[in-house]
Every structure is written in structure tokens, then in C-alpha cells.
mmCIF file of C-alpha atoms in Angstrom:
data_model
loop_
_atom_site.group_PDB
_atom_site.id
_atom_site.type_symbol
_atom_site.label_atom_id
_atom_site.label_comp_id
_atom_site.label_asym_id
_atom_site.label_seq_id
_atom_site.Cartn_x
_atom_site.Cartn_y
_atom_site.Cartn_z
ATOM 1 C CA MET A 1263 0.039 -0.416 0.172
ATOM 2 C CA ASN A 1264 1.263 3.377 -0.639
ATOM 3 C CA ARG A 1265 1.414 6.620 0.899
ATOM 4 C CA ARG A 1266 -2.004 7.612 -0.635
ATOM 5 C CA ASN A 1267 -3.930 4.755 -0.878
ATOM 6 C CA PHE A 1268 -3.396 4.418 3.254
ATOM 7 C CA LEU A 1269 -4.000 8.123 3.586
ATOM 8 C CA LYS A 1270 -7.227 7.222 1.681
ATOM 9 C CA PHE A 1271 -7.920 3.965 3.911
ATOM 10 C CA ALA A 1272 -7.818 6.247 6.561
ATOM 11 C CA GLY A 1273 -10.122 9.034 5.759
ATOM 12 C CA LEU A 1274 -13.125 6.343 5.039
ATOM 13 C CA ALA A 1275 -12.081 4.415 8.243
ATOM 14 C CA GLY A 1276 -12.047 7.630 10.069
ATOM 15 C CA GLY A 1277 -15.606 9.350 8.097
ATOM 16 C CA THR A 1278 -17.405 5.192 8.675
ATOM 17 C CA ILE A 1279 -16.943 5.279 12.290
ATOM 18 C CA ALA A 1280 -17.651 8.355 12.562
ATOM 19 C CA ALA A 1281 -21.313 8.574 11.067
ATOM 20 C CA ALA A 1282 -22.000 5.111 12.737
ATOM 21 C CA THR A 1283 -20.954 6.296 16.303
ATOM 22 C CA ALA A 1284 -22.937 9.979 15.555
ATOM 23 C CA GLY A 1285 -25.429 7.341 14.370
ATOM 24 C CA LYS A 1286 -25.574 5.089 17.477
ATOM 25 C CA ALA A 1287 -25.602 9.012 19.455
ATOM 26 C CA LEU A 1288 -29.443 10.156 17.660
ATOM 27 C CA ALA A 1289 -30.886 6.545 17.769
ATOM 28 C CA ALA A 1290 -30.076 7.125 22.201
ATOM 29 C CA GLY A 1291 -32.418 10.694 21.768
ATOM 30 C CA THR A 1292 -35.978 10.408 23.086
ATOM 31 C CA GLY A 1293 -38.589 12.531 20.715
ATOM 32 C CA SER A 1294 -40.509 14.655 21.830
ATOM 33 C CA GLY A 1295 -43.760 12.381 21.753
ATOM 34 C CA GLY A 1296 -41.941 9.956 24.008
ATOM 35 C CA GLY A 1297 -40.438 7.611 22.178
ATOM 36 C CA ALA A 1298 -36.816 7.507 20.078
ATOM 37 C CA VAL A 1299 -35.936 10.051 17.972
ATOM 38 C CA GLY A 1300 -37.809 9.651 14.775
ATOM 39 C CA SER A 1301 -39.924 7.217 16.084
ATOM 40 C CA GLU A 1302 -43.770 7.375 16.222
ATOM 41 C CA THR A 1303 -43.590 4.344 18.503
ATOM 42 C CA GLU A 1304 -44.466 6.039 21.985
ATOM 43 C CA PHE A 1305 -42.513 4.370 24.686
ATOM 44 C CA VAL A 1306 -44.198 2.155 27.159
ATOM 45 C CA GLY A 1307 -44.083 1.967 30.952
ATOM 46 C CA MET A 1308 -45.091 1.273 34.211
ATOM 47 C CA LEU A 1309 -46.634 2.975 37.316
ATOM 48 C CA VAL A 1310 -45.760 1.659 40.474
ATOM 49 C CA ASP A 1311 -48.137 3.219 42.973
ATOM 50 C CA THR A 1312 -46.513 2.554 46.447
ATOM 51 C CA THR A 1313 -49.042 3.715 48.232
ATOM 52 C CA LYS A 1314 -51.265 0.757 46.987
ATOM 53 C CA CYS A 1315 -48.469 -2.031 47.099
ATOM 54 C CA ILE A 1316 -49.031 -4.616 50.202
ATOM 55 C CA GLY A 1317 -46.014 -6.278 49.535
ATOM 56 C CA CYS A 1318 -47.172 -9.926 48.921
ATOM 57 C CA ARG A 1319 -44.555 -10.254 46.529
ATOM 58 C CA SER A 1320 -46.661 -11.705 43.389
ATOM 59 C CA CYS A 1321 -44.492 -9.612 41.446
ATOM 60 C CA GLU A 1322 -41.397 -10.914 42.503
ATOM 61 C CA GLU A 1323 -43.387 -14.768 42.012
ATOM 62 C CA ALA A 1324 -44.216 -13.950 39.030
ATOM 63 C CA CYS A 1325 -41.042 -12.367 37.618
ATOM 64 C CA ASN A 1326 -38.906 -15.154 38.702
ATOM 65 C CA GLN A 1327 -41.524 -17.311 36.793
ATOM 66 C CA ALA A 1328 -41.402 -15.331 33.410
ATOM 67 C CA ASN A 1329 -37.579 -15.462 33.484
ATOM 68 C CA ASN A 1330 -37.125 -19.710 34.490
ATOM 69 C CA LEU A 1331 -34.510 -18.034 37.734
ATOM 70 C CA PRO A 1332 -34.406 -20.444 40.403
ATOM 71 C CA ALA A 1333 -36.615 -20.368 43.525
ATOM 72 C CA PRO A 1334 -35.422 -18.194 46.094
ATOM 73 C CA LYS A 1335 -34.425 -18.925 49.249
ATOM 74 C CA GLU A 1336 -36.896 -17.779 51.710
ATOM 75 C CA SER A 1337 -40.585 -18.561 49.536
ATOM 76 C CA PHE A 1338 -42.099 -15.523 48.266
ATOM 77 C CA SER A 1339 -45.320 -15.630 50.927
ATOM 78 C CA SER A 1340 -42.531 -14.947 53.879
ATOM 79 C CA GLU A 1341 -41.850 -11.569 55.218
ATOM 80 C CA GLU A 1342 -38.727 -12.729 56.682
ATOM 81 C CA VAL A 1343 -36.898 -10.736 53.650
ATOM 82 C CA PHE A 1344 -38.180 -7.908 54.840
ATOM 83 C CA LYS A 1345 -36.199 -7.775 57.471
ATOM 84 C CA LEU A 1346 -32.975 -6.918 55.278
ATOM 85 C CA ARG A 1347 -32.790 -4.305 52.881
ATOM 86 C CA ARG A 1348 -32.610 -6.134 49.413
ATOM 87 C CA ASP A 1349 -30.943 -5.949 45.970
ATOM 88 C CA THR A 1350 -31.283 -7.154 42.974
ATOM 89 C CA THR A 1351 -29.662 -10.269 42.153
ATOM 90 C CA PRO A 1352 -28.993 -12.980 38.465
ATOM 91 C CA GLU A 1353 -31.871 -14.557 40.099
ATOM 92 C CA ALA A 1354 -33.831 -11.871 41.074
ATOM 93 C CA PHE A 1355 -34.687 -9.213 39.191
ATOM 94 C CA THR A 1356 -37.228 -7.611 41.039
ATOM 95 C CA VAL A 1357 -37.103 -7.300 45.178
ATOM 96 C CA VAL A 1358 -39.831 -5.945 47.287
ATOM 97 C CA ASN A 1359 -38.263 -3.858 50.310
ATOM 98 C CA ARG A 1360 -40.024 -2.302 52.917
ATOM 99 C CA TYR A 1361 -39.897 0.569 54.914
ATOM 100 C CA GLU A 1362 -41.776 2.797 57.522
ATOM 101 C CA ASN A 1363 -43.908 4.904 57.406
ATOM 102 C CA PRO A 1364 -43.574 8.295 58.932
ATOM 103 C CA LYS A 1365 -46.376 9.324 58.837
ATOM 104 C CA ASP A 1366 -48.258 6.176 59.773
ATOM 105 C CA PRO A 1367 -45.703 4.184 61.900
ATOM 106 C CA SER A 1368 -48.590 1.363 61.717
ATOM 107 C CA LYS A 1369 -48.817 0.260 57.709
ATOM 108 C CA PRO A 1370 -45.393 0.418 56.695
ATOM 109 C CA ILE A 1371 -44.401 1.373 52.242
ATOM 110 C CA PHE A 1372 -43.783 -1.310 50.085
ATOM 111 C CA ALA A 1373 -41.161 -0.421 47.084
ATOM 112 C CA ARG A 1374 -39.926 -2.198 44.502
ATOM 113 C CA LYS A 1375 -37.004 -1.989 42.735
ATOM 114 C CA GLN A 1376 -35.827 -3.240 39.355
ATOM 115 C CA CYS A 1377 -34.350 -1.619 35.915
ATOM 116 C CA MET A 1378 -36.302 1.572 35.516
ATOM 117 C CA HIS A 1379 -35.988 1.139 31.452
ATOM 118 C CA CYS A 1380 -34.139 5.118 30.990
ATOM 119 C CA ASN A 1381 -35.580 6.799 28.487
ATOM 120 C CA GLN A 1382 -31.868 7.174 26.795
ATOM 121 C CA PRO A 1383 -29.876 4.798 29.030
ATOM 122 C CA GLY A 1384 -26.543 4.997 29.873
ATOM 123 C CA CYS A 1385 -25.493 1.229 30.353
ATOM 124 C CA ALA A 1386 -26.648 1.177 26.390
ATOM 125 C CA SER A 1387 -24.534 4.182 24.834
ATOM 126 C CA ALA A 1388 -21.384 2.393 27.103
ATOM 127 C CA CYS A 1389 -21.991 -0.459 25.785
ATOM 128 C CA LEU A 1390 -19.277 -1.127 22.554
ATOM 129 C CA VAL A 1391 -21.223 -4.133 21.499
ATOM 130 C CA ARG A 1392 -24.917 -3.408 21.528
ATOM 131 C CA ALA A 1393 -25.272 -6.672 23.169
ATOM 132 C CA LEU A 1394 -27.751 -3.576 26.209
ATOM 133 C CA GLU A 1395 -30.255 -2.043 23.172
ATOM 134 C CA LYS A 1396 -32.869 0.239 23.936
ATOM 135 C CA LYS A 1397 -35.772 -0.875 21.784
ATOM 136 C CA PRO A 1398 -38.474 1.863 20.215
ATOM 137 C CA GLU A 1399 -40.748 0.988 22.284
ATOM 138 C CA GLY A 1400 -38.763 1.225 25.663
ATOM 139 C CA PRO A 1401 -37.262 -1.381 27.297
ATOM 140 C CA ILE A 1402 -33.902 -1.834 27.343
ATOM 141 C CA VAL A 1403 -33.059 -5.884 27.024
ATOM 142 C CA TYR A 1404 -30.196 -7.881 26.139
ATOM 143 C CA ASN A 1405 -28.635 -9.313 23.421
ATOM 144 C CA LYS A 1406 -25.956 -12.465 24.971
ATOM 145 C CA GLU A 1407 -24.428 -13.203 22.345
ATOM 146 C CA ARG A 1408 -22.912 -9.931 21.503
ATOM 147 C CA CYS A 1409 -22.031 -9.413 25.094
ATOM 148 C CA MET A 1410 -18.172 -9.832 25.559
ATOM 149 C CA GLY A 1411 -18.148 -9.031 29.677
ATOM 150 C CA CYS A 1412 -16.708 -5.831 29.907
ATOM 151 C CA ARG A 1413 -19.073 -4.876 32.618
ATOM 152 C CA TYR A 1414 -19.301 -1.400 31.323
ATOM 153 C CA CYS A 1415 -22.713 -1.325 31.490
ATOM 154 C CA MET A 1416 -22.872 -1.639 35.347
ATOM 155 C CA ILE A 1417 -20.692 1.847 35.848
ATOM 156 C CA ALA A 1418 -22.821 3.213 33.263
ATOM 157 C CA CYS A 1419 -26.129 2.660 35.041
ATOM 158 C CA PRO A 1420 -27.218 5.080 37.473
ATOM 159 C CA PHE A 1421 -29.464 2.872 39.402
ATOM 160 C CA ASP A 1422 -27.125 -0.482 40.189
ATOM 161 C CA ILE A 1423 -29.457 -2.117 38.193
ATOM 162 C CA PRO A 1424 -27.352 -5.077 35.855
ATOM 163 C CA LYS A 1425 -25.432 -8.273 37.711
ATOM 164 C CA TYR A 1426 -22.924 -10.095 36.315
ATOM 165 C CA GLU A 1427 -22.886 -14.248 36.936
ATOM 166 C CA TYR A 1428 -19.890 -13.489 38.834
ATOM 167 C CA GLN A 1429 -19.970 -17.336 40.026
ATOM 168 C CA SER A 1430 -20.951 -18.955 36.493
ATOM 169 C CA ALA A 1431 -18.711 -20.566 34.816
ATOM 170 C CA THR A 1432 -20.330 -18.602 31.499
ATOM 171 C CA PRO A 1433 -21.201 -15.876 32.956
ATOM 172 C CA PHE A 1434 -23.433 -13.245 31.748
ATOM 173 C CA VAL A 1435 -25.408 -9.467 32.646
ATOM 174 C CA LYS A 1436 -28.662 -10.040 34.089
ATOM 175 C CA LYS A 1437 -31.490 -8.028 34.936
ATOM 176 C CA CYS A 1438 -34.975 -7.268 33.787
ATOM 177 C CA ILE A 1439 -35.802 -6.917 29.584
ATOM 178 C CA PHE A 1440 -39.543 -5.607 30.868
ATOM 179 C CA CYS A 1441 -41.067 -8.995 29.072
ATOM 180 C CA TYR A 1442 -40.107 -7.864 26.335
ATOM 181 C CA SER A 1443 -40.853 -11.938 24.425
ATOM 182 C CA ARG A 1444 -44.129 -10.929 25.940
ATOM 183 C CA LEU A 1445 -44.725 -7.204 25.196
ATOM 184 C CA LYS A 1446 -44.422 -8.928 21.457
ATOM 185 C CA LYS A 1447 -47.169 -10.976 21.822
ATOM 186 C CA GLY A 1448 -49.498 -8.155 23.511
ATOM 187 C CA GLU A 1449 -49.867 -9.487 27.018
ATOM 188 C CA LYS A 1450 -48.325 -7.176 29.174
ATOM 189 C CA PRO A 1451 -45.286 -7.755 31.006
ATOM 190 C CA ALA A 1452 -45.613 -10.260 34.240
ATOM 191 C CA CYS A 1453 -45.490 -8.629 37.589
ATOM 192 C CA ALA A 1454 -48.092 -5.993 36.561
ATOM 193 C CA GLU A 1455 -50.281 -9.356 35.208
ATOM 194 C CA ALA A 1456 -50.562 -10.413 39.269
ATOM 195 C CA CYS A 1457 -50.486 -7.696 41.219
ATOM 196 C CA PRO A 1458 -53.667 -7.593 42.911
ATOM 197 C CA GLU A 1459 -54.088 -4.114 44.166
ATOM 198 C CA GLY A 1460 -53.302 -2.967 41.000
ATOM 199 C CA ALA A 1461 -50.143 -1.389 42.177
ATOM 200 C CA THR A 1462 -47.657 -1.916 38.871
ATOM 201 C CA LEU A 1463 -49.881 -0.164 35.957
ATOM 202 C CA PHE A 1464 -48.605 -0.993 32.512
ATOM 203 C CA GLY A 1465 -49.292 1.181 29.511
ATOM 204 C CA THR A 1466 -48.034 4.274 27.618
ATOM 205 C CA ARG A 1467 -45.447 5.901 29.605
ATOM 206 C CA ARG A 1468 -47.384 9.110 28.303
ATOM 207 C CA GLU A 1469 -50.883 7.906 29.514
ATOM 208 C CA LEU A 1470 -48.790 6.604 32.883
ATOM 209 C CA LEU A 1471 -47.307 10.574 33.247
ATOM 210 C CA GLU A 1472 -51.197 11.631 33.266
ATOM 211 C CA GLU A 1473 -52.504 8.985 35.166
ATOM 212 C CA ALA A 1474 -49.693 9.908 38.257
ATOM 213 C CA ARG A 1475 -50.430 13.738 37.933
ATOM 214 C CA ARG A 1476 -54.478 12.744 37.880
ATOM 215 C CA ARG A 1477 -53.694 10.911 41.277
ATOM 216 C CA ILE A 1478 -51.655 13.449 42.871
ATOM 217 C CA TYR A 1479 -53.645 16.532 41.884
ATOM 218 C CA THR A 1480 -57.039 14.297 43.305
ATOM 219 C CA GLU A 1481 -55.565 13.585 45.973
ATOM 220 C CA PRO A 1482 -52.641 16.028 47.277
ATOM 221 C CA ASP A 1483 -53.255 14.595 50.409
ATOM 222 C CA ARG A 1484 -52.112 11.252 49.987
ATOM 223 C CA TYR A 1485 -49.122 11.847 47.836
ATOM 224 C CA HIS A 1486 -46.088 13.624 47.772
ATOM 225 C CA ASN A 1487 -45.944 15.946 45.058
ATOM 226 C CA LYS A 1488 -43.633 14.616 42.715
ATOM 227 C CA VAL A 1489 -43.272 11.625 39.797
ATOM 228 C CA TYR A 1490 -39.904 9.377 40.313
ATOM 229 C CA GLY A 1491 -39.023 8.784 36.975
ATOM 230 C CA GLU A 1492 -40.955 12.295 35.044
ATOM 231 C CA HIS A 1493 -37.631 14.026 35.186
ATOM 232 C CA GLU A 1494 -34.576 12.027 36.894
ATOM 233 C CA VAL A 1495 -31.555 11.301 34.376
ATOM 234 C CA GLY A 1496 -33.769 12.130 31.052
ATOM 235 C CA GLY A 1497 -36.566 10.298 32.056
ATOM 236 C CA THR A 1498 -37.987 6.799 32.681
ATOM 237 C CA GLY A 1499 -39.284 4.235 31.976
ATOM 238 C CA TRP A 1500 -40.833 3.340 35.798
ATOM 239 C CA LEU A 1501 -42.544 5.911 37.542
ATOM 240 C CA TYR A 1502 -42.685 5.890 40.634
ATOM 241 C CA LEU A 1503 -45.657 7.678 42.898
ATOM 242 C CA SER A 1504 -45.009 7.395 47.085
ATOM 243 C CA SER A 1505 -46.618 9.548 50.689
ATOM 244 C CA VAL A 1506 -43.604 10.174 51.304
ATOM 245 C CA PRO A 1507 -40.646 12.295 50.015
ATOM 246 C CA PHE A 1508 -38.565 9.460 47.451
ATOM 247 C CA GLU A 1509 -35.020 9.508 49.630
ATOM 248 C CA LYS A 1510 -37.360 7.622 52.389
ATOM 249 C CA ILE A 1511 -38.017 4.476 50.563
ATOM 250 C CA GLY A 1512 -34.800 4.045 48.903
ATOM 251 C CA MET A 1513 -34.950 6.160 45.995
ATOM 252 C CA LYS A 1514 -32.244 8.354 44.296
ATOM 253 C CA THR A 1515 -32.907 11.536 44.745
ATOM 254 C CA ASN A 1516 -29.806 13.082 43.484
ATOM 255 C CA LEU A 1517 -29.484 11.490 40.044
ATOM 256 C CA GLY A 1518 -30.015 14.959 37.835
ATOM 257 C CA THR A 1519 -32.104 15.819 34.811
ATOM 258 C CA THR A 1520 -29.628 15.247 32.168
ATOM 259 C CA PRO A 1521 -29.660 12.139 30.168
ATOM 260 C CA LEU A 1522 -26.289 9.935 30.977
ATOM 261 C CA PRO A 1523 -25.190 9.457 27.916
ATOM 262 C CA GLU A 1524 -24.362 13.669 27.285
ATOM 263 C CA HIS A 1525 -22.027 12.714 30.067
ATOM 264 C CA THR A 1526 -20.033 10.053 28.610
ATOM 265 C CA SER A 1527 -20.673 10.821 24.559
ATOM 266 C CA GLY A 1528 -17.566 12.902 23.709
ATOM 267 C CA PHE A 1529 -15.609 10.012 25.753
ATOM 268 C CA LEU A 1530 -17.457 7.248 23.818
ATOM 269 C CA PHE A 1531 -16.935 9.247 20.498
ATOM 270 C CA GLY A 1532 -13.417 8.950 21.422
ATOM 271 C CA VAL A 1533 -13.366 4.967 21.689
ATOM 272 C CA PRO A 1534 -13.958 4.123 18.304
ATOM 273 C CA HIS A 1535 -10.961 6.824 16.987
ATOM 274 C CA VAL A 1536 -8.758 4.915 20.069
ATOM 275 C CA PHE A 1537 -9.466 1.311 19.412
ATOM 276 C CA VAL A 1538 -9.439 1.253 15.579
ATOM 277 C CA LEU A 1539 -8.247 4.230 14.018
ATOM 278 C CA TRP A 1540 -4.804 4.930 15.970
ATOM 279 C CA PRO A 1541 -3.631 1.413 16.400
ATOM 280 C CA THR A 1542 -4.321 1.712 12.516
ATOM 281 C CA LEU A 1543 -2.231 4.945 11.743
ATOM 282 C CA LEU A 1544 0.275 3.883 13.421
ATOM 283 C CA ALA A 1545 0.287 0.374 11.494
ATOM 284 C CA GLY A 1546 -0.189 1.997 8.195
ATOM 285 C CA LEU A 1547 3.869 4.540 9.284
ATOM 286 C CA ALA A 1548 5.589 1.901 10.238
ATOM 287 C CA TYR A 1549 4.766 0.160 6.957
ATOM 288 C CA MET A 1550 5.625 3.210 5.132
ATOM 289 C CA ASN A 1551 8.515 3.641 7.194
ATOM 290 C CA ARG A 1552 9.512 -0.364 6.500
ATOM 291 C CA ASP A 1553 9.335 0.392 2.852
ATOM 292 C CA LYS A 1554 11.062 3.225 3.011
ATOM 293 C CA GLY A 1555 13.802 2.087 4.858
ATOM 294 C CA ASP A 1556 13.975 -1.092 2.477
ATOM 295 C CA ASP A 1557 14.500 1.442 -0.171
ATOM 296 C CA GLY A 1558 16.914 3.310 1.589
ATOM 297 C CA GLN A 1559 18.853 0.300 1.659
ATOM 298 C CA GLY A 1560 18.794 -1.094 -1.447
ATOM 299 C CA GLY A 1561 19.756 2.335 -2.648
ATOM 300 C CA GLY A 1562 23.333 2.262 -0.767
ATOM 301 C CA LYS A 1563 23.842 -1.731 -2.210
ATOM 302 C CA GLY A 1564 23.910 0.269 -5.327
ATOM 303 C CA HIS A 1565 26.154 2.805 -4.633
ATOM 304 C CA GLU A 1566 28.924 0.257 -3.517
#
């Protein structure tokens, strides 16, 4: 390869990578209608009304069965699990925790934890191989065949949701995928279908926001005046209502409203250049210098 062809190749590769990176960043955006940019499909979501939750853990059991997860150590009817604050695990994509109710100590508050399915997910933007993918309908799904195990998604998630199977010989990342296969068949997520109190409501994100605001407006004494997830990190698919400030029920309230990919887009834009273009450029320069060196040696011999 001569100098001219090498420079052409490097320029073409750079343009292709830049276009692909820009396209990915665009695809991660959110349109004014609540769906992905350029898509007419609205994001779906969930409204969790913690004032309705009775801590029955039916959502946990339904999630366990829908995802073929192993049986838990404590049965789903046991209240022993509420003695400790639980986090999601590779074997439990949804967990319900119990919190004290400062308004009425006799009635504890139950709040569930699972993937929030961010409108502009940090996990998906951090994934170099699109193992985590934001679907047009809103769910963030996991493509295990693409995963290379870097676990950047775990660092990028502001809610600490993706979990890694450290104990497995063939580990993967595990998290709630919004029962995406059920959604494609026109069914509700298993947890929403199983909730006996209507504490987990499924619908489009736009409809759920309207419902949440209606409940706050019509029952101001019942609800804390905020819909959690409406603006956090650019908005999430899962929305919460509570009778108390959200930090009282274990929710992070210091996340800000800026989508996390906007903080990392500059770095991520440079990753392909570092890992692809830079080695290509160095290899090309080394190759041309070698040719130049060979020519110089040959010319020297010719003078002898």
C-alpha cells in the first residue's frame, strides 16, 4: 500500500466510524412524543403506586416464573425477607423492600426495585457491542450473544441494576428486560399482570404520566407532589408515586435530569478512534517507514 492509498483508507475508515458513532448517539435520543427520535412508536412504561402496594411479592414470583429463574431461598410468601434491605441479583430481577412510614408507623411502605428502563440509558450507550439495546417500544433488552463481559453497563447504570454472574463458568449480565417477549405478543409484563392491588400499572409512558399527575392532583394529601422518573436522568420508563419523599423509600434523588449519555458522548465518540483508527494509523506509518527503510538500504547497496 502506497502513501496515497493508505491515507484514503484511513480517511474512509474514520468517516465510517464517525458516522456510525453519531448514528448511535442519535438513536439513543428521545423524541418529543415520548418515543425514540425519528420513531412514531411511543415508549411503554410502568406506574408503581407505592401507596397501593401491600408487599405480597406477587410481582417477584411472577418475574421469577416468567424469566425461568431459580427458586429463592425464602419462599415468596415469607416476610422474613423484609428484615434486610435487598438488591436485585442475577437470580432476582425484581425485589420488594419495606420502609417505615413516617406518616403512619402502623402501615409500612413497600417499594419494588428493578431496571428503570431509562429513556436514554447510560448502560446501552456504554456498551461497545450493543449487547444492551434500547428498543423502539422502550424496553432495554440484553443480547447475550454480543456481550464480551466488559461490565461497563454496570458502571454506567445510575440505579445499580445490571448484575453479573460472577459464580458462573459462563457468566452473563442479568436484569429485567420488561418481559419484552410478552410485549411483542401483545401481553402485559408478568409483574403487572400478577399485581392484585393494581400497584403496578402498565401503559404508554405518556398515559401513565397523565394518570400519575391526576392522582396527585385529586388526592394531594395521599401523595408526595412528585412523579419519580419523570425527569430523573432524562426520564425513565418506570414511574413512581409515594406518600413520602422518595429518599425515604430508597430512591436516589441526586441523579439530576441530564441523560447520562450526554455526559459520556464525548468519551464514547473517541473510543472507536482509540481502538481502531489509532492502531490502524500507527500500523500504516510503520509499514511505510519499513518500505522507506528497505528502499534506502537497496539504494545504498547500488552505490557500492
